Amino acid sequence: MELELEGADLKAVLNRLRRAQGQISGVIRMIEEGRDCEDVVTQLAAASRALDRAGFAIIATGLQQCVTDMESGSKNGEDPVAMRARLEKLFLSLA
């Protein structure tokens, strides 16, 4: 299954990933500066949520593409049961 993110979907995922990247850089700085543990954990939780949201957006797009592929007879001839198993595994990797 090849993921095809386009337009608004691509922009939203990239924005979330850039936000997470900035938050992770902030966490590193905070640790290097010896900042308060609660502040560091709060920032780390925000970065984790941003990564999760990006991952879920990617998976949602993949699910949508797979449903479309299944309805049209699948582009690459992959068995729908195998495709479902792979998507389930991807989804659970973020859970």
PDB file of C-alpha atoms in Angstrom:
ATOM      1  CA  MET A   1       0.000   0.000   0.000  1.00  0.00           C
ATOM      2  CA  GLU A   2       1.480   3.305  -1.058  1.00  0.00           C
ATOM      3  CA  LEU A   3       0.350   6.349   0.921  1.00  0.00           C
ATOM      4  CA  GLU A   4      -0.674   9.340  -1.152  1.00  0.00           C
ATOM      5  CA  LEU A   5      -1.025  12.535   0.851  1.00  0.00           C
ATOM      6  CA  GLU A   6      -2.084  15.532  -1.179  1.00  0.00           C
ATOM      7  CA  GLY A   7      -2.959  19.172  -0.703  1.00  0.00           C
ATOM      8  CA  ALA A   8      -4.604  19.987   2.607  1.00  0.00           C
ATOM      9  CA  ASP A   9      -3.952  16.510   4.048  1.00  0.00           C
ATOM     10  CA  LEU A  10      -0.237  16.769   3.352  1.00  0.00           C
ATOM     11  CA  LYS A  11      -0.046  20.310   4.727  1.00  0.00           C
ATOM     12  CA  ALA A  12      -1.883  19.352   7.934  1.00  0.00           C
ATOM     13  CA  VAL A  13       0.367  16.344   8.591  1.00  0.00           C
ATOM     14  CA  LEU A  14       3.529  18.319   7.891  1.00  0.00           C
ATOM     15  CA  ASN A  15       2.352  21.139  10.184  1.00  0.00           C
ATOM     16  CA  ARG A  16       1.735  18.663  13.008  1.00  0.00           C
ATOM     17  CA  LEU A  17       5.141  17.073  12.510  1.00  0.00           C
ATOM     18  CA  ARG A  18       6.876  20.458  12.457  1.00  0.00           C
ATOM     19  CA  ARG A  19       5.026  21.420  15.638  1.00  0.00           C
ATOM     20  CA  ALA A  20       6.219  18.215  17.297  1.00  0.00           C
ATOM     21  CA  GLN A  21       9.749  18.845  16.050  1.00  0.00           C
ATOM     22  CA  GLY A  22       9.715  22.308  17.643  1.00  0.00           C
ATOM     23  CA  GLN A  23       8.311  20.940  20.881  1.00  0.00           C
ATOM     24  CA  ILE A  24      10.965  18.226  21.043  1.00  0.00           C
ATOM     25  CA  SER A  25      13.673  20.832  20.473  1.00  0.00           C
ATOM     26  CA  GLY A  26      12.103  22.792  23.317  1.00  0.00           C
ATOM     27  CA  VAL A  27      12.189  19.745  25.599  1.00  0.00           C
ATOM     28  CA  ILE A  28      15.890  19.245  24.840  1.00  0.00           C
ATOM     29  CA  ARG A  29      16.635  22.898  25.639  1.00  0.00           C
ATOM     30  CA  MET A  30      14.600  22.710  28.838  1.00  0.00           C
ATOM     31  CA  ILE A  31      16.532  19.644  30.018  1.00  0.00           C
ATOM     32  CA  GLU A  32      19.868  21.253  29.123  1.00  0.00           C
ATOM     33  CA  GLU A  33      18.860  24.369  31.077  1.00  0.00           C
ATOM     34  CA  GLY A  34      17.781  22.325  34.095  1.00  0.00           C
ATOM     35  CA  ARG A  35      14.175  23.489  33.923  1.00  0.00           C
ATOM     36  CA  ASP A  36      11.429  22.309  36.244  1.00  0.00           C
ATOM     37  CA  CYS A  37      10.447  18.658  35.785  1.00  0.00           C
ATOM     38  CA  GLU A  38       6.733  19.480  35.531  1.00  0.00           C
ATOM     39  CA  ASP A  39       7.363  21.958  32.705  1.00  0.00           C
ATOM     40  CA  VAL A  40       9.530  19.432  30.838  1.00  0.00           C
ATOM     41  CA  VAL A  41       6.919  16.675  31.156  1.00  0.00           C
ATOM     42  CA  THR A  42       4.133  19.035  30.050  1.00  0.00           C
ATOM     43  CA  GLN A  43       6.097  19.989  26.934  1.00  0.00           C
ATOM     44  CA  LEU A  44       6.987  16.366  26.251  1.00  0.00           C
ATOM     45  CA  ALA A  45       3.305  15.371  26.503  1.00  0.00           C
ATOM     46  CA  ALA A  46       2.414  18.092  23.982  1.00  0.00           C
ATOM     47  CA  ALA A  47       5.046  16.762  21.558  1.00  0.00           C
ATOM     48  CA  SER A  48       3.725  13.238  22.010  1.00  0.00           C
ATOM     49  CA  ARG A  49       0.162  14.360  21.235  1.00  0.00           C
ATOM     50  CA  ALA A  50       1.329  16.192  18.108  1.00  0.00           C
ATOM     51  CA  LEU A  51       3.111  13.042  16.880  1.00  0.00           C
ATOM     52  CA  ASP A  52       0.065  10.904  17.673  1.00  0.00           C
ATOM     53  CA  ARG A  53      -2.226  13.245  15.761  1.00  0.00           C
ATOM     54  CA  ALA A  54       0.076  13.203  12.747  1.00  0.00           C
ATOM     55  CA  GLY A  55       0.196   9.411  12.873  1.00  0.00           C
ATOM     56  CA  PHE A  56      -3.564   9.087  13.143  1.00  0.00           C
ATOM     57  CA  ALA A  57      -4.037  11.495  10.230  1.00  0.00           C
ATOM     58  CA  ILE A  58      -1.687   9.383   8.120  1.00  0.00           C
ATOM     59  CA  ILE A  59      -3.490   6.188   9.096  1.00  0.00           C
ATOM     60  CA  ALA A  60      -6.898   7.751   8.393  1.00  0.00           C
ATOM     61  CA  THR A  61      -5.706   8.707   4.920  1.00  0.00           C
ATOM     62  CA  GLY A  62      -4.356   5.197   4.426  1.00  0.00           C
ATOM     63  CA  LEU A  63      -7.664   3.682   5.515  1.00  0.00           C
ATOM     64  CA  GLN A  64      -9.561   5.907   3.124  1.00  0.00           C
ATOM     65  CA  GLN A  65      -7.246   4.931   0.268  1.00  0.00           C
ATOM     66  CA  CYS A  66      -7.547   1.238   1.136  1.00  0.00           C
ATOM     67  CA  VAL A  67     -11.339   1.385   1.128  1.00  0.00           C
ATOM     68  CA  THR A  68     -11.205   3.066  -2.256  1.00  0.00           C
ATOM     69  CA  ASP A  69      -8.742   0.419  -3.484  1.00  0.00           C
ATOM     70  CA  MET A  70     -10.956  -2.403  -2.221  1.00  0.00           C
ATOM     71  CA  GLU A  71     -14.004  -0.922  -3.929  1.00  0.00           C
ATOM     72  CA  SER A  72     -12.113  -0.606  -7.209  1.00  0.00           C
ATOM     73  CA  GLY A  73     -10.533  -4.057  -7.040  1.00  0.00           C
ATOM     74  CA  SER A  74      -7.245  -3.026  -5.370  1.00  0.00           C
ATOM     75  CA  LYS A  75      -4.481  -1.417  -7.403  1.00  0.00           C
ATOM     76  CA  ASN A  76      -1.759  -3.853  -6.448  1.00  0.00           C
ATOM     77  CA  GLY A  77      -3.881  -7.000  -6.211  1.00  0.00           C
ATOM     78  CA  GLU A  78      -3.382  -7.304  -2.449  1.00  0.00           C
ATOM     79  CA  ASP A  79      -5.839  -9.546  -0.662  1.00  0.00           C
ATOM     80  CA  PRO A  80      -8.347  -7.391   1.305  1.00  0.00           C
ATOM     81  CA  VAL A  81      -7.828  -9.547   4.413  1.00  0.00           C
ATOM     82  CA  ALA A  82      -4.053  -9.021   4.267  1.00  0.00           C
ATOM     83  CA  MET A  83      -4.559  -5.294   3.688  1.00  0.00           C
ATOM     84  CA  ARG A  84      -6.857  -5.088   6.712  1.00  0.00           C
ATOM     85  CA  ALA A  85      -4.336  -6.950   8.872  1.00  0.00           C
ATOM     86  CA  ARG A  86      -1.542  -4.565   7.873  1.00  0.00           C
ATOM     87  CA  LEU A  87      -3.706  -1.518   8.593  1.00  0.00           C
ATOM     88  CA  GLU A  88      -4.769  -2.928  11.942  1.00  0.00           C
ATOM     89  CA  LYS A  89      -1.133  -3.469  12.854  1.00  0.00           C
ATOM     90  CA  LEU A  90      -0.316   0.134  11.874  1.00  0.00           C
ATOM     91  CA  PHE A  91      -3.217   1.488  13.880  1.00  0.00           C
ATOM     92  CA  LEU A  92      -2.272  -0.531  16.949  1.00  0.00           C
ATOM     93  CA  SER A  93       1.313   0.673  16.738  1.00  0.00           C
ATOM     94  CA  LEU A  94       0.019   4.146  17.698  1.00  0.00           C
ATOM     95  CA  ALA A  95      -2.408   2.958  20.364  1.00  0.00           C
TER      96      ALA A  95
END
